[in-house]
Amino acid sequence: MDLKDRDADASRRIRTAAVLLFARRGYAATSVRDLAREVGMTNAGVYHHVASKEALLADLMRGAQQGLIDATEHMLRDVHAPADRLALLISSLTATHALSPMTTRVMDGELRSLTPGSPARDEIIALRDAYEEHWRRAIADGVADGSFRIADQRLTRLALMSMCTGTSEWYRPDGDSTLEQVCAEFVAIGLAAVRSSVRAAAAPDPSLLPEFPWEPPHVRNDPSSAEAGR
Amino acid sequence: MDLKDRDADASRRIRTAAVLLFARRGYAATSVRDLAREVGMTNAGVYHHVASKEALLADLMRGAQQGLIDATEHMLRDVHAPADRLALLISSLTATHALSPMTTRVMDGELRSLTPGSPARDEIIALRDAYEEHWRRAIADGVADGSFRIADQRLTRLALMSMCTGTSEWYRPDGDSTLEQVCAEFVAIGLAAVRSSVRAAAAPDPSLLPEFPWEPPHVRNDPSSAEAGR
DNA sequence: GTCTATAGGCAGATAGAC
DNA sequence: GTCTATCTGCCTATAGAC
């Protein structure tokens, strides 16, 4: 291994430690010194490989989003029927979250840690939106050609995407379910969701729900939440 | 307003500010000074009302979990058919996340910020498990009496719970969908999920999924994740 | 009940030796 | 490429005045 390879290896080991610690403790609760200890360096040594802690986070998130987009577009290339495309979106998002839980937890949950208005943050939001557009189109196409019957396309998309991304919180490769079982089950739920006609079902009486005396009022155009209104 | 009321009011305003900031920035990224500024005090003033920053978080999380349990058990009292009980669990969890998004985000996402092994953390985990047991039983009962046809009860439960909890990330009271529409749609998806027989659906070829060079290997019995294996 | 002041520690980041 | 040493600043929490 020559010098360049050793450098690349150190950089990769730093990123591995970073994604693990960021996913477990959160970005804000992880110090550069924690990171350095994990890879056997001092904190100054880490700064030879990364410009800043925030740039490291942005790199990881950009790479994760871009990797997901690339893999998705590659898999969708020769699949045309909306139901097949939706099934593929469900199984690939689920499997990515099952197989790369640390990376996807950081990707899904640390957007708030990037400085508002920074170019890196805006770029990552654009990538996320580009990915979601694949879901939007698959569902809209299925409705347009009559293969899906859906009351609200946006709600259906948000429900199914949450189902898939939640996988990173509980899936274990040595657990009770194989990846194949999870994907099959989630695809079945997704396809059932887009074929089902709306059933009568009332929302619960709000007065029966818990009320928390500290819950703040809703704020319009919440600037802290990039998830708003997608 | 007498002195006791003023004290109670200050305590409530601190909790409101705390849940807002903890939900937006995360617990670790929120300082006691941020909190104090939000309620018009100095940081020392806050410590008259809370024992510590972590005790404040534990109080909020315990109250959120307990409120959810209480409301759920109250609503379930006179509902017996498994499909009706599942529909109620779906719509109440969804509505709680829609109406109390800040509290539920903290409840769902800040368990990792409580000191491992602390009594407060163990207590909150026990509350969460007690809540999940209602889902487990509703699904098991439906399978037992033949009203549900499900390939894997655990997967179905995890999928539907993720769908419901995800609501806190995107729902806005002045947005495109009313609370009633969201609950109706999600109940429809949930009931479709438990009545559908398994369809053939293959998981994607893992070699086609993105691979992240920094993604750490899976660790058995990950002690940092209380979500494991539930 | 809220303040000022401060203790004691850890944060992100940099300088310069080797 | 990694180190030691350090700068500067913010952190949680407490002491004690009013």
Tab-separated table of C-alpha atoms (C1' of nucleotides) in Angstrom:
chain	number	residue	atom	x	y	z
A	1	MET	CA	0.000	0.000	0.000
A	2	ASP	CA	1.634	3.236	-1.102
A	3	LEU	CA	1.243	6.632	0.498
A	4	LYS	CA	-1.799	7.640	-1.520
A	5	ASP	CA	-3.622	4.458	-0.527
A	6	ARG	CA	-2.807	4.981	3.123
A	7	ASP	CA	-4.228	8.480	2.901
A	8	ALA	CA	-7.387	7.248	1.205
A	9	ASP	CA	-7.711	4.535	3.808
A	10	ALA	CA	-7.491	7.027	6.672
A	11	SER	CA	-10.114	9.164	5.000
A	12	ARG	CA	-12.424	6.190	4.611
A	13	ARG	CA	-11.941	5.087	8.206
A	14	ILE	CA	-12.783	8.578	9.413
A	15	ARG	CA	-15.996	8.543	7.406
A	16	THR	CA	-16.939	5.115	8.715
A	17	ALA	CA	-16.443	6.240	12.287
A	18	ALA	CA	-18.293	9.485	11.566
A	19	VAL	CA	-21.382	7.851	10.113
A	20	LEU	CA	-21.499	5.393	13.002
A	21	LEU	CA	-21.209	8.046	15.692
A	22	PHE	CA	-23.456	10.549	13.931
A	23	ALA	CA	-26.137	7.884	13.542
A	24	ARG	CA	-25.921	6.639	17.130
A	25	ARG	CA	-25.411	9.806	19.152
A	26	GLY	CA	-26.369	12.446	16.620
A	27	TYR	CA	-24.084	14.958	14.896
A	28	ALA	CA	-24.308	17.580	17.638
A	29	ALA	CA	-23.455	15.099	20.383
A	30	THR	CA	-20.380	13.795	18.543
A	31	SER	CA	-17.087	15.667	18.945
A	32	VAL	CA	-14.180	15.606	16.545
A	33	ARG	CA	-12.193	14.139	19.436
A	34	ASP	CA	-14.669	11.211	19.673
A	35	LEU	CA	-14.146	10.659	15.971
A	36	ALA	CA	-10.372	10.824	16.289
A	37	ARG	CA	-10.312	8.355	19.188
A	38	GLU	CA	-12.373	5.887	17.119
A	39	VAL	CA	-9.761	5.854	14.338
A	40	GLY	CA	-6.698	6.117	16.578
A	41	MET	CA	-5.667	9.708	15.966
A	42	THR	CA	-5.646	12.974	17.814
A	43	ASN	CA	-8.238	15.566	16.883
A	44	ALA	CA	-5.654	17.578	14.927
A	45	GLY	CA	-4.966	14.548	12.769
A	46	VAL	CA	-8.571	14.419	11.620
A	47	TYR	CA	-8.315	17.954	10.271
A	48	HIS	CA	-5.747	16.798	7.743
A	49	HIS	CA	-8.555	14.799	6.092
A	50	VAL	CA	-11.634	16.977	6.543
A	51	ALA	CA	-12.119	20.717	6.177
A	52	SER	CA	-14.525	20.935	9.099
A	53	LYS	CA	-16.940	18.800	11.075
A	54	GLU	CA	-19.870	20.255	9.128
A	55	ALA	CA	-18.188	19.681	5.751
A	56	LEU	CA	-17.713	16.051	6.765
A	57	LEU	CA	-21.424	15.724	7.534
A	58	ALA	CA	-22.355	17.379	4.259
A	59	ASP	CA	-20.070	15.014	2.330
A	60	LEU	CA	-21.686	11.982	3.926
A	61	MET	CA	-25.199	13.227	3.282
A	62	ARG	CA	-24.490	14.244	-0.300
A	63	GLY	CA	-22.895	10.897	-0.997
A	64	ALA	CA	-25.805	9.030	0.534
A	65	GLN	CA	-28.463	10.937	-1.409
A	66	GLN	CA	-26.523	10.740	-4.630
A	67	GLY	CA	-25.903	7.019	-4.211
A	68	LEU	CA	-29.584	6.406	-3.624
A	69	ILE	CA	-30.544	8.430	-6.688
A	70	ASP	CA	-28.006	6.724	-8.905
A	71	ALA	CA	-29.014	3.231	-7.835
A	72	THR	CA	-32.702	4.048	-8.183
A	73	GLU	CA	-32.401	5.520	-11.661
A	74	HIS	CA	-30.284	2.601	-12.758
A	75	MET	CA	-32.841	0.074	-11.544
A	76	LEU	CA	-35.784	1.982	-13.015
A	77	ARG	CA	-34.255	2.140	-16.502
A	78	ASP	CA	-36.056	-0.802	-18.048
A	79	VAL	CA	-39.125	-0.882	-15.831
A	80	HIS	CA	-42.151	0.877	-17.250
A	81	ALA	CA	-45.429	-0.239	-15.693
A	82	PRO	CA	-46.306	2.112	-12.788
A	83	ALA	CA	-46.995	-0.798	-10.428
A	84	ASP	CA	-43.605	-2.303	-11.225
A	85	ARG	CA	-41.897	1.050	-10.795
A	86	LEU	CA	-43.592	1.641	-7.460
A	87	ALA	CA	-42.701	-1.867	-6.295
A	88	LEU	CA	-39.105	-1.196	-7.210
A	89	LEU	CA	-39.055	2.159	-5.412
A	90	ILE	CA	-40.447	0.510	-2.271
A	91	SER	CA	-38.101	-2.443	-2.257
A	92	SER	CA	-34.995	-0.412	-3.082
A	93	LEU	CA	-35.656	2.282	-0.486
A	94	THR	CA	-36.425	-0.394	2.106
A	95	ALA	CA	-33.389	-2.463	1.261
A	96	THR	CA	-31.093	0.576	1.284
A	97	HIS	CA	-32.315	1.490	4.748
A	98	ALA	CA	-31.921	-2.106	5.910
A	99	LEU	CA	-28.433	-2.540	4.526
A	100	SER	CA	-27.044	0.917	5.268
A	101	PRO	CA	-28.891	1.900	8.432
A	102	MET	CA	-26.252	4.259	9.782
A	103	THR	CA	-25.828	6.171	6.548
A	104	THR	CA	-29.545	6.438	5.958
A	105	ARG	CA	-30.241	7.559	9.525
A	106	VAL	CA	-27.777	10.388	9.040
A	107	MET	CA	-29.198	11.136	5.589
A	108	ASP	CA	-32.772	11.212	6.869
A	109	GLY	CA	-32.249	12.899	10.204
A	110	GLU	CA	-29.346	15.331	10.180
A	111	LEU	CA	-30.478	17.913	7.670
A	112	ARG	CA	-31.194	20.223	10.572
A	113	SER	CA	-27.516	20.160	11.516
A	114	LEU	CA	-26.409	21.850	8.298
A	115	THR	CA	-26.216	25.641	8.438
A	116	PRO	CA	-29.436	27.131	7.015
A	117	GLY	CA	-28.793	28.770	3.659
A	118	SER	CA	-25.418	27.131	3.138
A	119	PRO	CA	-24.699	25.875	-0.398
A	120	ALA	CA	-24.126	22.334	0.876
A	121	ARG	CA	-27.498	22.229	2.592
A	122	ASP	CA	-29.326	23.611	-0.434
A	123	GLU	CA	-27.615	21.098	-2.669
A	124	ILE	CA	-28.627	18.171	-0.462
A	125	ILE	CA	-32.224	19.397	-0.296
A	126	ALA	CA	-32.251	19.538	-4.091
A	127	LEU	CA	-30.999	15.955	-4.260
A	128	ARG	CA	-33.666	14.805	-1.824
A	129	ASP	CA	-36.339	16.560	-3.879
A	130	ALA	CA	-35.025	14.966	-7.068
A	131	TYR	CA	-35.301	11.547	-5.454
A	132	GLU	CA	-38.837	12.163	-4.238
A	133	GLU	CA	-39.830	13.212	-7.727
A	134	HIS	CA	-39.420	9.594	-8.834
A	135	TRP	CA	-42.048	8.576	-6.290
A	136	ARG	CA	-44.348	11.401	-7.296
A	137	ARG	CA	-44.165	10.447	-10.955
A	138	ALA	CA	-44.620	6.712	-10.411
A	139	ILE	CA	-47.778	7.337	-8.404
A	140	ALA	CA	-49.134	9.980	-10.763
A	141	ASP	CA	-48.527	7.719	-13.770
A	142	GLY	CA	-50.348	4.849	-12.105
A	143	VAL	CA	-53.332	7.064	-11.412
A	144	ALA	CA	-53.266	8.470	-14.940
A	145	ASP	CA	-53.319	5.078	-16.651
A	146	GLY	CA	-55.954	3.697	-14.290
A	147	SER	CA	-53.806	1.071	-12.596
A	148	PHE	CA	-53.937	2.846	-9.209
A	149	ARG	CA	-57.014	3.981	-7.316
A	150	ILE	CA	-55.890	6.491	-4.675
A	151	ALA	CA	-57.747	9.148	-2.701
A	152	ASP	CA	-54.706	11.399	-2.174
A	153	GLN	CA	-51.432	10.838	-4.015
A	154	ARG	CA	-49.350	12.908	-1.625
A	155	LEU	CA	-50.620	11.104	1.472
A	156	THR	CA	-50.020	7.744	-0.123
A	157	ARG	CA	-46.480	8.697	-1.049
A	158	LEU	CA	-45.653	10.060	2.415
A	159	ALA	CA	-47.136	6.991	4.111
A	160	LEU	CA	-45.166	4.547	1.984
A	161	MET	CA	-41.905	6.466	2.180
A	162	SER	CA	-42.114	6.638	5.983
A	163	MET	CA	-42.740	2.922	6.062
A	164	CYS	CA	-39.598	2.285	4.009
A	165	THR	CA	-37.274	4.715	5.816
A	166	GLY	CA	-38.386	3.445	9.222
A	167	THR	CA	-36.612	0.193	8.384
A	168	SER	CA	-33.241	1.664	9.420
A	169	GLU	CA	-34.532	1.905	13.007
A	170	TRP	CA	-35.317	-1.758	13.596
A	171	TYR	CA	-33.877	-4.039	10.883
A	172	ARG	CA	-31.063	-6.366	11.928
A	173	PRO	CA	-29.372	-8.719	9.455
A	174	ASP	CA	-29.420	-11.508	12.053
A	175	GLY	CA	-32.972	-10.753	13.193
A	176	ASP	CA	-36.317	-12.456	12.733
A	177	SER	CA	-36.921	-11.386	9.119
A	178	THR	CA	-34.784	-11.701	6.030
A	179	LEU	CA	-34.326	-8.741	3.721
A	180	GLU	CA	-36.376	-10.579	1.112
A	181	GLN	CA	-39.270	-11.029	3.518
A	182	VAL	CA	-39.229	-7.368	4.494
A	183	CYS	CA	-39.202	-6.167	0.898
A	184	ALA	CA	-41.917	-8.609	-0.155
A	185	GLU	CA	-44.134	-7.595	2.740
A	186	PHE	CA	-43.620	-3.864	2.174
A	187	VAL	CA	-44.231	-4.132	-1.557
A	188	ALA	CA	-47.425	-6.044	-0.827
A	189	ILE	CA	-48.571	-3.308	1.553
A	190	GLY	CA	-47.672	-0.618	-0.959
A	191	LEU	CA	-49.496	-2.248	-3.825
A	192	ALA	CA	-52.506	-2.880	-1.643
A	193	ALA	CA	-52.436	0.793	-0.672
A	194	VAL	CA	-52.588	2.070	-4.241
A	195	ARG	CA	-55.266	-0.362	-5.366
A	196	SER	CA	-57.639	0.029	-2.449
A	197	SER	CA	-60.640	2.290	-2.671
A	198	VAL	CA	-61.170	4.631	0.270
A	199	ARG	CA	-62.988	3.115	3.193
A	200	ALA	CA	-65.095	5.052	5.646
A	201	ALA	CA	-62.981	5.773	8.699
A	202	ALA	CA	-63.419	8.689	11.034
A	203	ALA	CA	-60.578	10.496	12.753
A	204	PRO	CA	-60.684	10.258	16.538
A	205	ASP	CA	-62.338	12.942	18.592
A	206	PRO	CA	-59.470	15.408	19.293
A	207	SER	CA	-60.680	15.858	22.860
A	208	LEU	CA	-59.885	12.204	23.494
A	209	LEU	CA	-56.260	12.598	22.381
A	210	PRO	CA	-53.537	13.478	24.863
A	211	GLU	CA	-52.856	17.186	25.241
A	212	PHE	CA	-49.421	18.293	26.337
A	213	PRO	CA	-49.311	21.594	28.193
A	214	TRP	CA	-45.887	22.361	26.761
A	215	GLU	CA	-46.692	21.626	23.112
A	216	PRO	CA	-46.074	24.924	21.214
A	217	PRO	CA	-48.616	26.284	18.731
A	218	HIS	CA	-48.083	25.497	15.085
A	219	VAL	CA	-45.866	27.974	13.278
A	220	ARG	CA	-46.374	28.780	9.617
A	221	ASN	CA	-43.479	28.309	7.238
A	222	ASP	CA	-41.384	26.780	9.971
A	223	PRO	CA	-37.915	27.756	8.755
A	224	SER	CA	-36.195	25.065	10.786
A	225	SER	CA	-37.934	22.198	9.070
A	226	ALA	CA	-36.925	21.421	5.527
A	227	GLU	CA	-39.494	18.625	5.584
A	228	ALA	CA	-42.359	21.114	5.477
A	229	GLY	CA	-44.852	20.813	2.680
A	230	ARG	CA	-43.066	18.359	0.455
B	1	MET	CA	-52.447	35.390	39.321
B	2	ASP	CA	-50.813	34.505	42.625
B	3	LEU	CA	-47.258	33.412	43.162
B	4	LYS	CA	-47.906	29.723	42.734
B	5	ASP	CA	-49.585	30.317	39.373
B	6	ARG	CA	-46.727	32.460	38.194
B	7	ASP	CA	-44.320	29.704	39.094
B	8	ALA	CA	-46.395	27.105	37.324
B	9	ASP	CA	-46.631	29.369	34.304
B	10	ALA	CA	-42.868	29.826	34.128
B	11	SER	CA	-42.422	26.088	34.357
B	12	ARG	CA	-44.885	25.530	31.542
B	13	ARG	CA	-43.262	28.176	29.329
B	14	ILE	CA	-39.880	26.563	29.860
B	15	ARG	CA	-41.272	23.193	28.777
B	16	THR	CA	-42.914	24.706	25.713
B	17	ALA	CA	-39.665	26.343	24.669
B	18	ALA	CA	-37.767	23.143	25.426
B	19	VAL	CA	-39.947	20.879	23.325
B	20	LEU	CA	-39.813	23.339	20.424
B	21	LEU	CA	-36.049	23.699	20.484
B	22	PHE	CA	-35.373	20.015	21.200
B	23	ALA	CA	-37.598	19.052	18.262
B	24	ARG	CA	-36.084	21.562	15.832
B	25	ARG	CA	-32.401	21.511	16.672
B	26	GLY	CA	-32.166	18.348	18.718
B	27	TYR	CA	-31.467	18.034	22.439
B	28	ALA	CA	-27.677	18.068	22.126
B	29	ALA	CA	-27.675	21.182	19.954
B	30	THR	CA	-29.876	23.135	22.366
B	31	SER	CA	-28.232	24.921	25.285
B	32	VAL	CA	-29.887	25.914	28.529
B	33	ARG	CA	-29.056	29.496	27.525
B	34	ASP	CA	-31.064	29.089	24.276
B	35	LEU	CA	-33.970	27.921	26.390
B	36	ALA	CA	-33.611	30.765	28.858
B	37	ARG	CA	-33.482	33.360	26.099
B	38	GLU	CA	-36.691	31.948	24.604
B	39	VAL	CA	-38.587	32.495	27.880
B	40	GLY	CA	-36.882	35.751	28.860
B	41	MET	CA	-34.615	34.574	31.659
B	42	THR	CA	-30.940	33.991	32.248
B	43	ASN	CA	-29.667	30.455	32.305
B	44	ALA	CA	-29.498	30.462	36.117
B	45	GLY	CA	-33.186	31.294	36.264
B	46	VAL	CA	-34.067	28.113	34.393
B	47	TYR	CA	-32.371	26.011	37.063
B	48	HIS	CA	-34.935	27.189	39.591
B	49	HIS	CA	-37.541	25.224	37.616
B	50	VAL	CA	-35.649	22.169	36.382
B	51	ALA	CA	-33.148	19.922	38.139
B	52	SER	CA	-31.008	19.503	35.022
B	53	LYS	CA	-31.246	19.666	31.260
B	54	GLU	CA	-31.473	15.877	31.080
B	55	ALA	CA	-34.185	15.702	33.769
B	56	LEU	CA	-36.174	18.203	31.714
B	57	LEU	CA	-35.894	15.995	28.629
B	58	ALA	CA	-36.875	12.914	30.625
B	59	ASP	CA	-39.928	14.713	32.015
B	60	LEU	CA	-41.086	15.707	28.537
B	61	MET	CA	-40.597	12.206	27.155
B	62	ARG	CA	-42.248	10.479	30.080
B	63	GLY	CA	-45.224	12.842	29.862
B	64	ALA	CA	-45.551	12.282	26.139
B	65	GLN	CA	-45.443	8.498	26.365
B	66	GLN	CA	-47.764	8.400	29.339
B	67	GLY	CA	-50.247	10.757	27.660
B	68	LEU	CA	-50.275	8.612	24.551
B	69	ILE	CA	-50.862	5.457	26.583
B	70	ASP	CA	-53.621	6.998	28.649
B	71	ALA	CA	-55.480	8.369	25.633
B	72	THR	CA	-55.089	5.097	23.750
B	73	GLU	CA	-56.358	2.903	26.570
B	74	HIS	CA	-59.268	5.238	27.148
B	75	MET	CA	-60.301	5.119	23.489
B	76	LEU	CA	-59.882	1.347	23.262
B	77	ARG	CA	-62.119	0.651	26.266
B	78	ASP	CA	-65.335	-0.112	24.414
B	79	VAL	CA	-63.885	-1.241	21.099
B	80	HIS	CA	-63.513	-4.984	20.713
B	81	ALA	CA	-63.292	-6.121	17.088
B	82	PRO	CA	-59.592	-6.382	16.113
B	83	ALA	CA	-60.133	-4.389	12.899
B	84	ASP	CA	-61.800	-1.604	14.864
B	85	ARG	CA	-59.048	-1.634	17.474
B	86	LEU	CA	-56.344	-1.495	14.801
B	87	ALA	CA	-58.151	1.331	13.018
B	88	LEU	CA	-58.288	3.230	16.286
B	89	LEU	CA	-54.603	2.640	17.011
B	90	ILE	CA	-53.699	3.919	13.553
B	91	SER	CA	-55.871	7.004	13.630
B	92	SER	CA	-54.935	7.979	17.190
B	93	LEU	CA	-51.204	7.556	16.688
B	94	THR	CA	-51.419	9.486	13.421
B	95	ALA	CA	-53.513	12.258	14.892
B	96	THR	CA	-51.277	12.586	17.940
B	97	HIS	CA	-48.252	12.998	15.679
B	98	ALA	CA	-50.127	15.494	13.521
B	99	LEU	CA	-51.385	17.583	16.398
B	100	SER	CA	-48.339	17.409	18.665
B	101	PRO	CA	-45.472	17.174	16.194
B	102	MET	CA	-42.830	18.737	18.416
B	103	THR	CA	-43.597	16.575	21.433
B	104	THR	CA	-43.786	13.409	19.371
B	105	ARG	CA	-40.556	14.166	17.531
B	106	VAL	CA	-38.798	14.465	20.867
B	107	MET	CA	-40.577	11.354	22.161
B	108	ASP	CA	-39.645	9.307	19.087
B	109	GLY	CA	-36.142	10.601	18.481
B	110	GLU	CA	-34.367	11.634	21.663
B	111	LEU	CA	-34.163	8.356	23.539
B	112	ARG	CA	-30.497	8.232	22.629
B	113	SER	CA	-29.923	11.462	24.581
B	114	LEU	CA	-30.844	9.908	27.917
B	115	THR	CA	-27.945	8.399	29.863
B	116	PRO	CA	-27.800	4.633	29.224
B	117	GLY	CA	-28.865	2.690	32.293
B	118	SER	CA	-30.424	5.671	34.038
B	119	PRO	CA	-33.750	5.002	35.812
B	120	ALA	CA	-35.500	7.674	33.748
B	121	ARG	CA	-34.418	6.074	30.491
B	122	ASP	CA	-35.431	2.591	31.598
B	123	GLU	CA	-38.802	3.881	32.699
B	124	ILE	CA	-39.461	5.566	29.352
B	125	ILE	CA	-38.432	2.444	27.459
B	126	ALA	CA	-40.889	0.461	29.578
B	127	LEU	CA	-43.655	2.936	28.714
B	128	ARG	CA	-42.852	2.675	25.028
B	129	ASP	CA	-42.948	-1.113	25.209
B	130	ALA	CA	-46.278	-1.007	27.034
B	131	TYR	CA	-47.714	1.160	24.254
B	132	GLU	CA	-46.425	-1.143	21.527
B	133	GLU	CA	-48.006	-4.090	23.276
B	134	HIS	CA	-51.425	-2.697	22.341
B	135	TRP	CA	-50.450	-2.915	18.684
B	136	ARG	CA	-49.038	-6.384	19.090
B	137	ARG	CA	-52.217	-7.652	20.727
B	138	ALA	CA	-54.604	-6.035	18.244
B	139	ILE	CA	-52.769	-7.625	15.342
B	140	ALA	CA	-52.394	-11.012	17.030
B	141	ASP	CA	-56.102	-11.041	17.941
B	142	GLY	CA	-57.091	-10.281	14.358
B	143	VAL	CA	-54.964	-13.129	13.089
B	144	ALA	CA	-56.317	-15.474	15.759
B	145	ASP	CA	-59.959	-14.833	14.939
B	146	GLY	CA	-59.375	-14.974	11.190
B	147	SER	CA	-60.191	-11.359	10.389
B	148	PHE	CA	-56.597	-10.573	9.357
B	149	ARG	CA	-54.466	-12.399	6.827
B	150	ILE	CA	-50.841	-11.400	7.405
B	151	ALA	CA	-47.534	-12.977	6.421
B	152	ASP	CA	-45.524	-11.482	9.314
B	153	GLN	CA	-47.194	-9.736	12.246
B	154	ARG	CA	-44.064	-7.928	13.386
B	155	LEU	CA	-43.289	-6.507	9.947
B	156	THR	CA	-46.853	-5.341	9.528
B	157	ARG	CA	-46.801	-3.610	12.895
B	158	LEU	CA	-43.463	-1.897	12.259
B	159	ALA	CA	-44.570	-0.745	8.805
B	160	LEU	CA	-47.826	0.747	10.067
B	161	MET	CA	-46.279	2.381	13.124
B	162	SER	CA	-43.588	4.042	10.996
B	163	MET	CA	-46.283	5.318	8.659
B	164	CYS	CA	-48.140	6.896	11.595
B	165	THR	CA	-45.127	8.398	13.387
B	166	GLY	CA	-43.790	9.864	10.154
B	167	THR	CA	-46.749	12.229	10.175
B	168	SER	CA	-44.980	14.567	12.616
B	169	GLU	CA	-42.387	15.312	9.927
B	170	TRP	CA	-44.679	16.669	7.249
B	171	TYR	CA	-48.199	17.413	8.539
B	172	ARG	CA	-49.229	21.070	8.707
B	173	PRO	CA	-52.642	22.145	10.002
B	174	ASP	CA	-52.938	24.683	7.183
B	175	GLY	CA	-51.620	22.286	4.536
B	176	ASP	CA	-53.168	20.345	1.694
B	177	SER	CA	-54.802	17.620	3.784
B	178	THR	CA	-57.129	17.793	6.756
B	179	LEU	CA	-56.513	15.641	9.778
B	180	GLU	CA	-59.621	13.640	8.902
B	181	GLN	CA	-58.319	12.918	5.413
B	182	VAL	CA	-54.959	11.785	6.744
B	183	CYS	CA	-56.500	9.461	9.327
B	184	ALA	CA	-59.003	8.045	6.839
B	185	GLU	CA	-56.280	7.374	4.277
B	186	PHE	CA	-53.907	5.794	6.777
B	187	VAL	CA	-56.629	3.592	8.274
B	188	ALA	CA	-57.531	2.473	4.766
B	189	ILE	CA	-53.906	1.582	4.073
B	190	GLY	CA	-53.609	-0.238	7.398
B	191	LEU	CA	-56.749	-2.290	6.898
B	192	ALA	CA	-55.708	-3.131	3.362
B	193	ALA	CA	-52.340	-4.248	4.721
B	194	VAL	CA	-53.807	-6.730	7.196
B	195	ARG	CA	-56.359	-8.168	4.779
B	196	SER	CA	-54.084	-8.666	1.791
B	197	SER	CA	-52.569	-12.024	1.064
B	198	VAL	CA	-48.869	-12.005	0.260
B	199	ARG	CA	-48.036	-11.176	-3.316
B	200	ALA	CA	-44.956	-12.358	-5.112
B	201	ALA	CA	-42.380	-9.588	-4.957
B	202	ALA	CA	-38.660	-10.059	-5.063
B	203	ALA	CA	-36.171	-7.934	-3.164
B	204	PRO	CA	-33.778	-6.019	-5.407
B	205	ASP	CA	-30.397	-7.460	-6.289
B	206	PRO	CA	-28.120	-6.096	-3.514
B	207	SER	CA	-25.363	-5.458	-6.009
B	208	LEU	CA	-27.607	-2.869	-7.661
B	209	LEU	CA	-28.079	-0.915	-4.433
B	210	PRO	CA	-25.770	1.944	-3.516
B	211	GLU	CA	-22.783	0.951	-1.431
B	212	PHE	CA	-21.228	3.537	0.856
B	213	PRO	CA	-17.535	3.042	1.552
B	214	TRP	CA	-17.940	4.523	5.003
B	215	GLU	CA	-20.931	2.406	6.092
B	216	PRO	CA	-19.772	0.450	9.176
B	217	PRO	CA	-20.392	-3.280	9.512
B	218	HIS	CA	-23.420	-4.363	11.461
B	219	VAL	CA	-22.817	-4.811	15.160
B	220	ARG	CA	-24.664	-7.453	17.140
B	221	ASN	CA	-26.677	-6.384	20.139
B	222	ASP	CA	-25.925	-2.742	19.408
B	223	PRO	CA	-26.153	-1.305	22.923
B	224	SER	CA	-26.677	2.226	21.674
B	225	SER	CA	-29.965	1.483	19.954
B	226	ALA	CA	-32.959	0.858	22.167
B	227	GLU	CA	-34.996	0.312	19.003
B	228	ALA	CA	-33.281	-2.989	18.332
B	229	GLY	CA	-35.395	-6.064	18.037
B	230	ARG	CA	-38.692	-4.755	19.272
C	1	DG	C1'	-37.768	33.838	41.683
C	2	DT	C1'	-34.415	35.974	39.124
C	3	DC	C1'	-30.140	38.034	38.917
C	4	DT	C1'	-24.537	38.463	38.386
C	5	DA	C1'	-20.508	36.047	38.563
C	6	DT	C1'	-17.914	32.176	38.108
C	7	DA	C1'	-16.169	27.395	38.509
C	8	DG	C1'	-14.531	23.636	35.761
C	9	DG	C1'	-14.606	21.450	31.577
C	10	DC	C1'	-14.942	20.441	26.688
C	11	DA	C1'	-15.895	22.230	22.100
C	12	DG	C1'	-13.957	23.380	17.010
C	13	DA	C1'	-10.132	24.720	14.917
C	14	DT	C1'	-5.097	26.191	14.076
C	15	DA	C1'	0.256	26.655	14.511
C	16	DG	C1'	4.263	24.609	14.028
C	17	DA	C1'	7.552	20.618	15.260
C	18	DC	C1'	8.990	16.244	13.265
D	1	DG	C1'	0.462	12.674	7.953
D	2	DT	C1'	0.353	12.833	12.658
D	3	DC	C1'	1.799	14.882	16.686
D	4	DT	C1'	1.781	18.421	21.035
D	5	DA	C1'	0.239	22.597	22.524
D	6	DT	C1'	-2.846	26.140	22.494
D	7	DC	C1'	-6.389	29.800	21.267
D	8	DT	C1'	-10.989	31.228	21.932
D	9	DG	C1'	-15.389	30.470	23.179
D	10	DC	C1'	-19.464	28.101	24.856
D	11	DC	C1'	-21.194	24.467	27.828
D	12	DT	C1'	-23.758	22.724	32.426
D	13	DA	C1'	-24.316	23.852	36.788
D	14	DT	C1'	-23.741	26.356	41.251
D	15	DA	C1'	-22.974	30.229	44.838
D	16	DG	C1'	-24.711	33.930	46.799
D	17	DA	C1'	-26.777	38.809	46.394
D	18	DC	C1'	-31.313	41.010	46.268
